[in-house]
Coordinates of C-alpha atoms in Angstrom, one line a residue:
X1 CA 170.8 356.9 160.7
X2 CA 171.8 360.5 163.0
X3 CA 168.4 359.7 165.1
X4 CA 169.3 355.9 165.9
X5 CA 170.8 354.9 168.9
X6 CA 174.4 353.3 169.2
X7 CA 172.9 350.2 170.7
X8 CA 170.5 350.1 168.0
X9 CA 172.6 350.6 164.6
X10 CA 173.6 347.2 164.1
X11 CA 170.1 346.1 163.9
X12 CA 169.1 348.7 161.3
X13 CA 173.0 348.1 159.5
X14 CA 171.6 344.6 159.2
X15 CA 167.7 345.5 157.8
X16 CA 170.1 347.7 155.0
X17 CA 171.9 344.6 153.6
X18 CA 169.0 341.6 154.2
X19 CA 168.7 341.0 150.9
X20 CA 172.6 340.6 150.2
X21 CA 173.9 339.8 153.2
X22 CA 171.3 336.9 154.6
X23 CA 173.7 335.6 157.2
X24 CA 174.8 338.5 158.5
X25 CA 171.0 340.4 159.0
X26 CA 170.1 336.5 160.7
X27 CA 173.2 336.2 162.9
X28 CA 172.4 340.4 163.9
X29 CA 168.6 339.3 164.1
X30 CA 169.2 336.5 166.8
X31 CA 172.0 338.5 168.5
X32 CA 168.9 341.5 169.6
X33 CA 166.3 339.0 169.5
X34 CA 166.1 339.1 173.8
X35 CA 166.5 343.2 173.9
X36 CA 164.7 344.4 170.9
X37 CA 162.1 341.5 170.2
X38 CA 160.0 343.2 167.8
X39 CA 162.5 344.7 165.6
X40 CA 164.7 341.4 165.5
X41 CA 161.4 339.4 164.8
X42 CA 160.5 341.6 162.1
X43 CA 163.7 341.2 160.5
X44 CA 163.9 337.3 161.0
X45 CA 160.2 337.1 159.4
X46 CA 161.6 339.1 156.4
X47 CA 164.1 336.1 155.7
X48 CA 161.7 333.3 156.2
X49 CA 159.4 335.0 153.6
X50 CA 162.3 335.5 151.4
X51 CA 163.0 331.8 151.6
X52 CA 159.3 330.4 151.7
X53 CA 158.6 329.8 155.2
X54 CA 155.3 331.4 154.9
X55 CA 154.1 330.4 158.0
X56 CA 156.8 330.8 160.3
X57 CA 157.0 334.4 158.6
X58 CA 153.7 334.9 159.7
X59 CA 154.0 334.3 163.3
X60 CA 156.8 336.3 163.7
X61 CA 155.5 339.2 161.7
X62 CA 152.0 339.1 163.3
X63 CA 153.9 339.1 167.1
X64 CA 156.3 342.1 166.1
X65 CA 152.8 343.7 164.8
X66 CA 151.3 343.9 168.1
X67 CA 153.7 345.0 170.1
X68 CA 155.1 348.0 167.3
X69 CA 151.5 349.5 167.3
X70 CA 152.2 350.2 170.8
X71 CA 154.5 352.4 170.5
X72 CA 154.7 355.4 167.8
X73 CA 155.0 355.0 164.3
X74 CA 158.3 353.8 163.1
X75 CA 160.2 352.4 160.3
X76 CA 160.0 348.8 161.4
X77 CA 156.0 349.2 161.8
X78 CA 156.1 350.1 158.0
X79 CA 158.4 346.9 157.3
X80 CA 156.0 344.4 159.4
X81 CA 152.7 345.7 157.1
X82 CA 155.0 345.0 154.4
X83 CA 155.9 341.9 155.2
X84 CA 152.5 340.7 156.2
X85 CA 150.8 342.2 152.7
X86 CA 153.4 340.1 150.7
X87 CA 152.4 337.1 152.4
X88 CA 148.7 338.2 151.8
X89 CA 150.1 338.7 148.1
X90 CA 151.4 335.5 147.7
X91 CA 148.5 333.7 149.2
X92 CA 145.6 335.5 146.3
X93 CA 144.4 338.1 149.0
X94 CA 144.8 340.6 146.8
X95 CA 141.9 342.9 148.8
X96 CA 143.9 342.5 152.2
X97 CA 147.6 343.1 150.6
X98 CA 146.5 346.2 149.3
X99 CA 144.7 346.9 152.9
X100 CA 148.4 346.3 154.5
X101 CA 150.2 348.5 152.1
X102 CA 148.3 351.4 151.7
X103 CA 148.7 351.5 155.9
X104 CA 152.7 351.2 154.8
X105 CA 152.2 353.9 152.7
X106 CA 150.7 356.5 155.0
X107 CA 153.0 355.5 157.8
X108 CA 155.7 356.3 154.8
X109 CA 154.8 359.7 154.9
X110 CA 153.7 360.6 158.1
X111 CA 158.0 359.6 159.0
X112 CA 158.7 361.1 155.3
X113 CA 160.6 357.9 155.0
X114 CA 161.1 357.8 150.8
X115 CA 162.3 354.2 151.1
X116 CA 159.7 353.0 152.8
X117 CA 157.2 354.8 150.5
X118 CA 159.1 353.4 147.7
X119 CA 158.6 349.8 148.8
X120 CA 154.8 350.5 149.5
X121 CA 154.3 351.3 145.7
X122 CA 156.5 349.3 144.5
X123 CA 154.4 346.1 146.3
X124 CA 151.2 348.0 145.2
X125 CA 152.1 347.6 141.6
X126 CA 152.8 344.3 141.8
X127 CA 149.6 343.1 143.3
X128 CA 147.9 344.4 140.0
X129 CA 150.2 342.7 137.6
X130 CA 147.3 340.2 136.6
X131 CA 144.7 342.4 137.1
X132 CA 145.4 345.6 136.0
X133 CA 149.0 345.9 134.1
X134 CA 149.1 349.6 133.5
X135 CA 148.3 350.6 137.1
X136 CA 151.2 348.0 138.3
X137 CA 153.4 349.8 135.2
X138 CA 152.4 352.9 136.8
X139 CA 153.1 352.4 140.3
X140 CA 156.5 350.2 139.1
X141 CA 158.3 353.2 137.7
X142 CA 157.2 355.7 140.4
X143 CA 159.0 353.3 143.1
X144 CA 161.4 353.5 140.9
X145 CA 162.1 357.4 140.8
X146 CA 161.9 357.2 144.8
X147 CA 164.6 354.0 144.4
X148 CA 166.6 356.5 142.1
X149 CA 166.5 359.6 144.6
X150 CA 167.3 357.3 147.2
X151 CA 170.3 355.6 145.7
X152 CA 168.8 352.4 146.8
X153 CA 170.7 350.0 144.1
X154 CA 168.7 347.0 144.9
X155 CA 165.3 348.9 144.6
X156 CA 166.6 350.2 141.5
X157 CA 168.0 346.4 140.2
X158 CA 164.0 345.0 141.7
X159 CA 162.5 347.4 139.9
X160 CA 163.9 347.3 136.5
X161 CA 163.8 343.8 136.9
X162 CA 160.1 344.0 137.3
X163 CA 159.3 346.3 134.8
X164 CA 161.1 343.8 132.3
X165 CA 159.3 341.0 133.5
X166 CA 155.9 343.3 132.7
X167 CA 157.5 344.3 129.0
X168 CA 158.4 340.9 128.2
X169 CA 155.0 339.3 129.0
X170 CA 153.7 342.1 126.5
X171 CA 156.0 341.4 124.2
X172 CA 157.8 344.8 124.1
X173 CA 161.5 342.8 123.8
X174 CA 162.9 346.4 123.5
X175 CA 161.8 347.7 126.2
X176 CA 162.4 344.5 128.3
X177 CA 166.4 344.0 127.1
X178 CA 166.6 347.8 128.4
X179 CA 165.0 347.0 132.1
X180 CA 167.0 343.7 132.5
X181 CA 170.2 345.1 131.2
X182 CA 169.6 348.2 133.5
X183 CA 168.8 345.7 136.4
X184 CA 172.0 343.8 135.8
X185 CA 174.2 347.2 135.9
X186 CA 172.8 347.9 139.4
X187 CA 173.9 344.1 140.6
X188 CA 177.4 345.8 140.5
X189 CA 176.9 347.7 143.6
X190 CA 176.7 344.6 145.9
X191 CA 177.6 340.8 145.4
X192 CA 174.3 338.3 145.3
X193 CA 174.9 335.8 142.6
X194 CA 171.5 333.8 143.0
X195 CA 169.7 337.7 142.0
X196 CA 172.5 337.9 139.2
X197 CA 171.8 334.3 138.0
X198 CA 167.9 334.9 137.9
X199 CA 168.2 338.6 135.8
X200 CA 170.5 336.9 133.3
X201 CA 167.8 333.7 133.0
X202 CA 165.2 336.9 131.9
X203 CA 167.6 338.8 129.8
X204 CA 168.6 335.5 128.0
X205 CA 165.4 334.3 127.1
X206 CA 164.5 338.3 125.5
X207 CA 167.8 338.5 123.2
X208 CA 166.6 334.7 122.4
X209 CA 163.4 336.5 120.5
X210 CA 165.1 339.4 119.3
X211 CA 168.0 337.0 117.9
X212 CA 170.7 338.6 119.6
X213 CA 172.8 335.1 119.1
X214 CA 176.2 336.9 119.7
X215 CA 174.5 338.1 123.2
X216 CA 173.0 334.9 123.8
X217 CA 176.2 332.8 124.1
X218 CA 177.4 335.7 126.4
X219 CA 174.8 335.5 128.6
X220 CA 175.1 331.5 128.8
X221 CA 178.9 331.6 129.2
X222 CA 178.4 334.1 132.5
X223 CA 175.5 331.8 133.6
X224 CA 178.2 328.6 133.8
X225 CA 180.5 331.3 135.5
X226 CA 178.3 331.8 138.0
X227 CA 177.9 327.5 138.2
X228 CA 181.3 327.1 138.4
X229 CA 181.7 330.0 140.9
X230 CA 179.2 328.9 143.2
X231 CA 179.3 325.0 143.6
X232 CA 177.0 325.0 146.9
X233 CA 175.1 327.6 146.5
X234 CA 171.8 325.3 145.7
X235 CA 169.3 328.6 144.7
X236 CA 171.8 329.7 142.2
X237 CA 172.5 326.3 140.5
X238 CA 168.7 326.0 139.7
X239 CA 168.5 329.7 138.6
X240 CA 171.5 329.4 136.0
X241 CA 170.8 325.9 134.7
X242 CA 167.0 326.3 134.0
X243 CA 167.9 329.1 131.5
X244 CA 170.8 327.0 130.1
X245 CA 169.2 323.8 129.9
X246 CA 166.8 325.9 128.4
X247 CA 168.6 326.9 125.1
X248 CA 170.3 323.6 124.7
X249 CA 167.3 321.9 123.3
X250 CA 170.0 320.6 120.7
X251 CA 172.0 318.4 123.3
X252 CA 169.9 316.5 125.3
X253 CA 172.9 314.8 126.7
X254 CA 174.4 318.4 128.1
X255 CA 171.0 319.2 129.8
X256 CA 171.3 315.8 131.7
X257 CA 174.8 315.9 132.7
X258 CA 174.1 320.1 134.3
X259 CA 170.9 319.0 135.5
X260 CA 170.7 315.4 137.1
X261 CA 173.7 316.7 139.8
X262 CA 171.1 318.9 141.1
X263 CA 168.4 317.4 141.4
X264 CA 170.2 313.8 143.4
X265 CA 171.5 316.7 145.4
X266 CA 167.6 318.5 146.2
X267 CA 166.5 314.6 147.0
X268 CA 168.9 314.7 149.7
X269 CA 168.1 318.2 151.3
X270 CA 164.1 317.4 150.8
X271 CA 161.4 319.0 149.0
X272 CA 162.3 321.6 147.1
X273 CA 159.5 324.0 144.9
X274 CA 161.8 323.3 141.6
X275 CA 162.2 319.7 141.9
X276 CA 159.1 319.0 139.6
X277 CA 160.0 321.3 137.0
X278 CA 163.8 320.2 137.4
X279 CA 162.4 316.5 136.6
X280 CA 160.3 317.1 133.5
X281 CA 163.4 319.1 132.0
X282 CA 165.4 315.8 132.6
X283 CA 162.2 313.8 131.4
X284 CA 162.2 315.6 127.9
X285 CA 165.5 315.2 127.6
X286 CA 165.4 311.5 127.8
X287 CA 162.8 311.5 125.7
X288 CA 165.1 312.8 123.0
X289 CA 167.2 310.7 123.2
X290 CA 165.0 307.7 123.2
X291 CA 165.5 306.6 126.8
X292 CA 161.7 306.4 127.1
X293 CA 162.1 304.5 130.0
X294 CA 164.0 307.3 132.0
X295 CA 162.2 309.7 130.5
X296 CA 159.3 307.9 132.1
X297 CA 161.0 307.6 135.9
X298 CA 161.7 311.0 135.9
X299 CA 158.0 312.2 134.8
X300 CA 156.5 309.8 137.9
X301 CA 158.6 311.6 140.0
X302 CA 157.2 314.7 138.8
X303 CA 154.1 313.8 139.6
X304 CA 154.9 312.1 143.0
X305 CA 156.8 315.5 144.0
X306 CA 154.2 317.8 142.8
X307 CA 151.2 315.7 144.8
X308 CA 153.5 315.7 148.1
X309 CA 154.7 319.4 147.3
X310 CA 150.7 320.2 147.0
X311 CA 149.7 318.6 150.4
X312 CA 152.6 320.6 152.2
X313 CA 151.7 323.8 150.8
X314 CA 147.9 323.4 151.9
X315 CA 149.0 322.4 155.1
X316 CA 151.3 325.7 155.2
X317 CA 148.6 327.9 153.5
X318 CA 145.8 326.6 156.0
X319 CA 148.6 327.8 158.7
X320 CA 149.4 331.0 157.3
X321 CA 146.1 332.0 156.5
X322 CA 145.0 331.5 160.1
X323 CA 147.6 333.9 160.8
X324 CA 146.5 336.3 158.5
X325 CA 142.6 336.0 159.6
X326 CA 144.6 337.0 163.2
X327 CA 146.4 340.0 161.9
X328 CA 143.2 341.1 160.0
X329 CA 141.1 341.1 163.3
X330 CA 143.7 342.6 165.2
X331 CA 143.6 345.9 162.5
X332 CA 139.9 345.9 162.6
X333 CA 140.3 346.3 166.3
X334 CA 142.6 349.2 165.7
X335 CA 140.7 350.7 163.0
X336 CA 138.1 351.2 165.5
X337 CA 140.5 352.9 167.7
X338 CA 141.2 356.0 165.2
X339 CA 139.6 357.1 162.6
X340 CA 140.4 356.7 158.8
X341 CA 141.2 359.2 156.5
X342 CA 138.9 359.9 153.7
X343 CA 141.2 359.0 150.8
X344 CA 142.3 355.8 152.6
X345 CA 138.1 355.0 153.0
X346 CA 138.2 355.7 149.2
X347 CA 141.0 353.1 148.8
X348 CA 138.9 350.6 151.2
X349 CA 135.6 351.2 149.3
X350 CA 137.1 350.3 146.0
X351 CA 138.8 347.0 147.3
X352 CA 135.6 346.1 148.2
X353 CA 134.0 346.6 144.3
X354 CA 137.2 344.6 143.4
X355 CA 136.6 341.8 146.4
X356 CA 134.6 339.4 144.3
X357 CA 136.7 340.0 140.8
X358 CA 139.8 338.6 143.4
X359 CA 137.8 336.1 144.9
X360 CA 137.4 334.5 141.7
X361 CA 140.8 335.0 140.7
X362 CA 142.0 333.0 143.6
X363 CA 140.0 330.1 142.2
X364 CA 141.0 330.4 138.2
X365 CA 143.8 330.2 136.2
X366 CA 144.9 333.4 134.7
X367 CA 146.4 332.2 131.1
X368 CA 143.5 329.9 130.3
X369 CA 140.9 331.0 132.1
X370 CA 140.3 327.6 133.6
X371 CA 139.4 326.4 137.0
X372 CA 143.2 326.4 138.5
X373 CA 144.9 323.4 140.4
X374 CA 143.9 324.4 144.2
X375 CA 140.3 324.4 143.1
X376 CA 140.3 321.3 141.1
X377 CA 141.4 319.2 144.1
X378 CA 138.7 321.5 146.4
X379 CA 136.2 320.5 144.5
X380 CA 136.9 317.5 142.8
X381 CA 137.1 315.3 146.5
X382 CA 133.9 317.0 146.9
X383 CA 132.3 315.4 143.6
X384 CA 134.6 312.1 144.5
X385 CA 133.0 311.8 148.2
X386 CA 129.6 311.9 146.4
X387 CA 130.4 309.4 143.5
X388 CA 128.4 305.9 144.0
X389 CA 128.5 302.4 142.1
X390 CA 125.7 303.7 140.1
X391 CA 126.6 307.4 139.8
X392 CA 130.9 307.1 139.3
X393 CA 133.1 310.5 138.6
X394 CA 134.6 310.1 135.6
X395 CA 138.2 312.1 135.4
X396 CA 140.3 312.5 131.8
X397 CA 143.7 313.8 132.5
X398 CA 144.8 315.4 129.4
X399 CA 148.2 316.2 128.1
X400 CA 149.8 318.2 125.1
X401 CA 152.1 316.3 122.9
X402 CA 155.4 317.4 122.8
X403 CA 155.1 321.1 124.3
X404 CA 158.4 321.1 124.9
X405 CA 159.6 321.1 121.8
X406 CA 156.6 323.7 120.3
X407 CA 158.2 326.4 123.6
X408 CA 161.7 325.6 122.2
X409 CA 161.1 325.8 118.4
X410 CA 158.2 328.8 118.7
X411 CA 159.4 330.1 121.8
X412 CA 157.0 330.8 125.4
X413 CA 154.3 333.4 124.1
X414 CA 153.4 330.9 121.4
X415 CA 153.5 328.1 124.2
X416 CA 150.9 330.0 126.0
X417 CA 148.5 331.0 122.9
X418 CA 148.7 326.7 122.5
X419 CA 147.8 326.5 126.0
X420 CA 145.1 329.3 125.8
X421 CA 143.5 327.5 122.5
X422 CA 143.6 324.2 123.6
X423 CA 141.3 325.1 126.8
X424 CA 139.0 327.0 124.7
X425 CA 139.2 323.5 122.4
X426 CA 138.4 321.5 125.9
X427 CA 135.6 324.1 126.9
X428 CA 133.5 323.6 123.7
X429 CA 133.9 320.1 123.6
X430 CA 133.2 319.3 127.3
X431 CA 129.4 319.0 129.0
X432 CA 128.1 321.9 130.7
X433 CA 127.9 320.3 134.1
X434 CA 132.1 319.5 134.0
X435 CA 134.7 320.7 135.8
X436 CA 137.1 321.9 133.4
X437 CA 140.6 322.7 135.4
X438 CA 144.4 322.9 134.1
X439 CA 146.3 320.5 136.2
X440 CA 149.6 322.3 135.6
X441 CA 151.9 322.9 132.8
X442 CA 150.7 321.4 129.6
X443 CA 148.3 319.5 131.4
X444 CA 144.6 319.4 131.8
X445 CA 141.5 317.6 133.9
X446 CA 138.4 317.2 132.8
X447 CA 135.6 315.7 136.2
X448 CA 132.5 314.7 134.9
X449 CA 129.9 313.8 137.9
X450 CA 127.4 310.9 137.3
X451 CA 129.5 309.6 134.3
X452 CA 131.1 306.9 133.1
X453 CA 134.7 306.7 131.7
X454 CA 133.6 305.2 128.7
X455 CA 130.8 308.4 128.4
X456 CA 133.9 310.6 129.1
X457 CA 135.8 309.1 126.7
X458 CA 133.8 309.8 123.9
X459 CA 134.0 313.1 124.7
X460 CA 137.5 312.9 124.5
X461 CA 137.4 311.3 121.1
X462 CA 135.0 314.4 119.9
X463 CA 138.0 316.9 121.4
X464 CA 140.5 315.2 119.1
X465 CA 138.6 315.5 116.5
X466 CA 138.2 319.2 117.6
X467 CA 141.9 319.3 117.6
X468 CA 142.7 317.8 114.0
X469 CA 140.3 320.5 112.7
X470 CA 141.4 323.3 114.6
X471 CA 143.6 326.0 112.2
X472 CA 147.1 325.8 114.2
X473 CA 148.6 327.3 111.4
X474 CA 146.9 330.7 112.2
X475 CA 149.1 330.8 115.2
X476 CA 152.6 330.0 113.6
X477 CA 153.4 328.2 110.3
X478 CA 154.0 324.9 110.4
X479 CA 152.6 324.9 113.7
X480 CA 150.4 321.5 114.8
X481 CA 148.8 320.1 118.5
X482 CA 148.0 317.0 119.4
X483 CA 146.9 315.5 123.1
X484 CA 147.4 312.3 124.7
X485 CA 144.3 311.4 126.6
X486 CA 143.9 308.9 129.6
X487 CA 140.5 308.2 131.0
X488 CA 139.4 306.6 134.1
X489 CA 136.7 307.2 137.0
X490 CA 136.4 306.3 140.7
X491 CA 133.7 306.6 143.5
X492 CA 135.8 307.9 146.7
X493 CA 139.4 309.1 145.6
X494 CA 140.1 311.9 143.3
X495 CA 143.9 311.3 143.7
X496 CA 143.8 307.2 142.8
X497 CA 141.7 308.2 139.4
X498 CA 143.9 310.8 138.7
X499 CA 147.1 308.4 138.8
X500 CA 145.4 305.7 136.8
X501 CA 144.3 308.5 134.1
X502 CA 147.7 309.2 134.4
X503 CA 149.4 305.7 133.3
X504 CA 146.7 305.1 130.6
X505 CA 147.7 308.7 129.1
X506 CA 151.4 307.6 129.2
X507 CA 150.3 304.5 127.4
X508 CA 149.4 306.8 124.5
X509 CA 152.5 308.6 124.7
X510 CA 154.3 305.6 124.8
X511 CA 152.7 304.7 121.2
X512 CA 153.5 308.2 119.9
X513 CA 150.8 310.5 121.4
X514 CA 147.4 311.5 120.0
X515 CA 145.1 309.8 121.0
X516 CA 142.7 308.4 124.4
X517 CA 143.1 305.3 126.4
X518 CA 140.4 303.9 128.6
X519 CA 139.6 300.7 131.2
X520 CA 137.5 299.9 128.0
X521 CA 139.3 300.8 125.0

């Protein structure tokens, strides 16, 4: 910092510790907001990504954006890309987050800036963890030699972290243990227990497959630590009880008592992205214990939550990509301005090849290959708005018996290769003309235009037969599916079939699973 002003060190002192001191970089933020407006905005949209406010990061990030190209190149031009590509990241627009951080990147090096350089590639690598895992391994481990040189201990901690992640969805436990063990060494260097919480929930969940038991209490004793530490810190309570709750498939009756707390304490502070999940936990594990009627409560709520967590995020998404669609004119305007370098025209030319692989990404889901959730609702009011007397849309709403218990006796992979097979098993069986989609977790929809629920349901009754046939033992010994099936159809709303498919498929749960309930049957 021998080139930054006095005046200005307290607003770079605060950018150096945003991510473990949040209410010191705000306070700082809001403090220089009236003298140094783009700076302070640029850090203030940092912490509103970090804690989901997509579109208000957005705003702030795209103001700061216009008036830093102003001036010279400088650090917190580099930042604001960053920030911006991220949100392009998390939104599926892969081709434009790659657009923002390759202009981080040479800004990087024209201010031979390593950290900023490091971040680049470190957020190039992981917009091609779906899509190309060995360029985003690649790119992972060279951020983290900059990280290294740097002494940046929470780049190092990120990127062993992510580099775990990466092992452990290849199954390379090894590998994994050594990233997340290596991540939780550099959490030593500074205190945030909600990052410390979340490593431990990875590391616990790779010593579970290599049957490190001795390390698996450990790792569950310093998660109720951290609990017990931190009683109102709400991101931490959900990062160490998932995990827990997790490996105490055994006592039901624990999971409720660590998890019910949290969530009557979320219902008061609002929506919350893990309130579904935290309700299906609590749902299985009334199940268990034969409180079907619980069980039940809690899995409506699910389902209410997830439907009113779906129309907020649209709403924010519309928002942010607005913003986005803003920021991308702006840089077309300043494109024009100078002229591009010819390896960064090589870059732009080979997003474009890759433009229509993303596009569809956006619209599928990447374990099954199915049509994902945001597209089934896209294009399933579509088909509903069309539906007639005559001509109905006939939905199934399909569900995997007891997938909890298959994750917790098989463990995750084997939860996914279920998942995978039973959409293959759904594919085959349905009509060429359906729209096939997974609804989330272990569920399914089948929309089948110009149909009847009885025509659907026979369909449904071919798939279980599919299912009963189907070689499950290939995939683990001792290892069987079975779906619970409600069918219904509508002529104007999507979301009113869905709910009815939804009761008649917990009719069939209610008898046991396996099998498919109708109006008619």
């Amino acid at each position: 910092m021998s080139m930054i002003s006095p005046a200005m060190r307290p607003l770079y002192e605060a950018w150096a510790v945003r991510d473990i001191d949040v209410e010191l970089a705000r306070s700082t933020a809001e403090v220089f907001l009236p003298s140094h407006p783009p700076q302070a905005r640029t850090l203030l949209a940092y912490l509103a990504w970090r804690e989901g406010r997509y579109n208000q990061a957005a705003e702030l990030a795209l103001a700061s954006l216009n008036e830093l190209r102003q001036a010279p190149p400088s650090m917190w031009l580099g930042h604001t890309l960053n920030i911006l590509g991220c949100l392009a990241s998390d939104l599926s627009r892969l081709d434009e987050a790659m657009e923002l951080f390759t202009q981080q990147l040479e800004i990087a090096r024209a201010l031979q800036d390593p950290s900023l350089e490091a971040i680049a590639i470190h957020d190039m690598g992981m917009c091609q963890v779906s899509i190309n895992p060995e360029s985003a391994r690649f790119h992972l481990q060279q951020a983290l030699a900059y990280f290294i040189e740097s002494d940046d201990y929470f780049g190092i901690m990120l990127a062993h972290l992510n580099l775990g992640i990466l092992d452990q969805r290849e199954q390379l436990w090894a590998a994994a243990k050594s990233h997340f063990e290596l991540s939780l060494e550099q959490i030593k260097h500074f205190h945030n227990p909600s990052i410390e919480a979340a490593v431990r929930g990875f590391y616990l969940d790779v010593l579970t497959q290599l049957g490190a038991l001795r390390g698996v209490q450990e790792q569950i004793a310093e998660l109720r630590r951290l609990l017990q530490e931190n009683p109102q810190n709400f991101s931490l309570q959900i990062e160490a009880a998932f995990p827990i709750a997790r490996h105490s498939k055994h006592d039901p009756e624990s999971v409720i008592g660590l998890l019910l707390p949290i969530v009557t304490t979320l219902k008061d502070v609002g929506l919350h992205r893990f309130v579904g999940e935290l309700r299906l936990c609590l749902s299985a594990a009334y199940e268990a214990l034969g409180n079907y009627r619980e069980a039940y409560a809690h899995t409506q709520e699910a389902l209410t939550f997830e439907r009113q967590l779906f129309a907020k995020e649209q709403q924010l998404q519309l928002r942010t990509l607005d913003v986005l669609h803003r920021t991308a004119s702006f840089e077309k305007m300043a494109r024009e301005e100078r002229r591009r370098s010819e390896q960064l025209q090589a870059q732009v030319q080979e997003l474009q090849r890759l433009n229509v692989r993303i596009q569809q990404l956006g619209r599928t889901d990447s374990l099954t290959g199915l049509a994902n959730r945001y597209y089934l609702f896209e294009a399933g009011e579509d088909l509903a708005e069309r539906a007639t007397e005559d001509a109905p849309l006939a939905v199934a709403l399909i569900d995997i018996d007891r997938f909890k218990q298959i994750n917790d006796t098989y463990g995750h992979l084997v939860g996914d290769q279920v998942l995978a097979n039973v959409a293959s098993q759904i594919r085959q069986a349905a009509h060429e003309n359906d729209l096939i989609a997974r609804y989330g977790g272990e569920e399914f929809v089948i929309l089948r235009p110009s149909a009847t629920q009885a025509e659907l349901a026979q369909t449904c009754f071919e798939l279980q037969n599919r299912m009963s046939h189907y070689a499950w033992e290939k995939i683990m010994p001792g290892l069987s599916v079975s779906l619970s099936i409600g069918v219904a159809q509508t002529v104007d709303d999507l979301e009113s079939a869905l709910h009815t498919a939804d009761q008649r498929m917990y009719m069939i749960k209610g008898r046991g699973g396996k099998g498919v309930q109708s109006g008619g049957s």
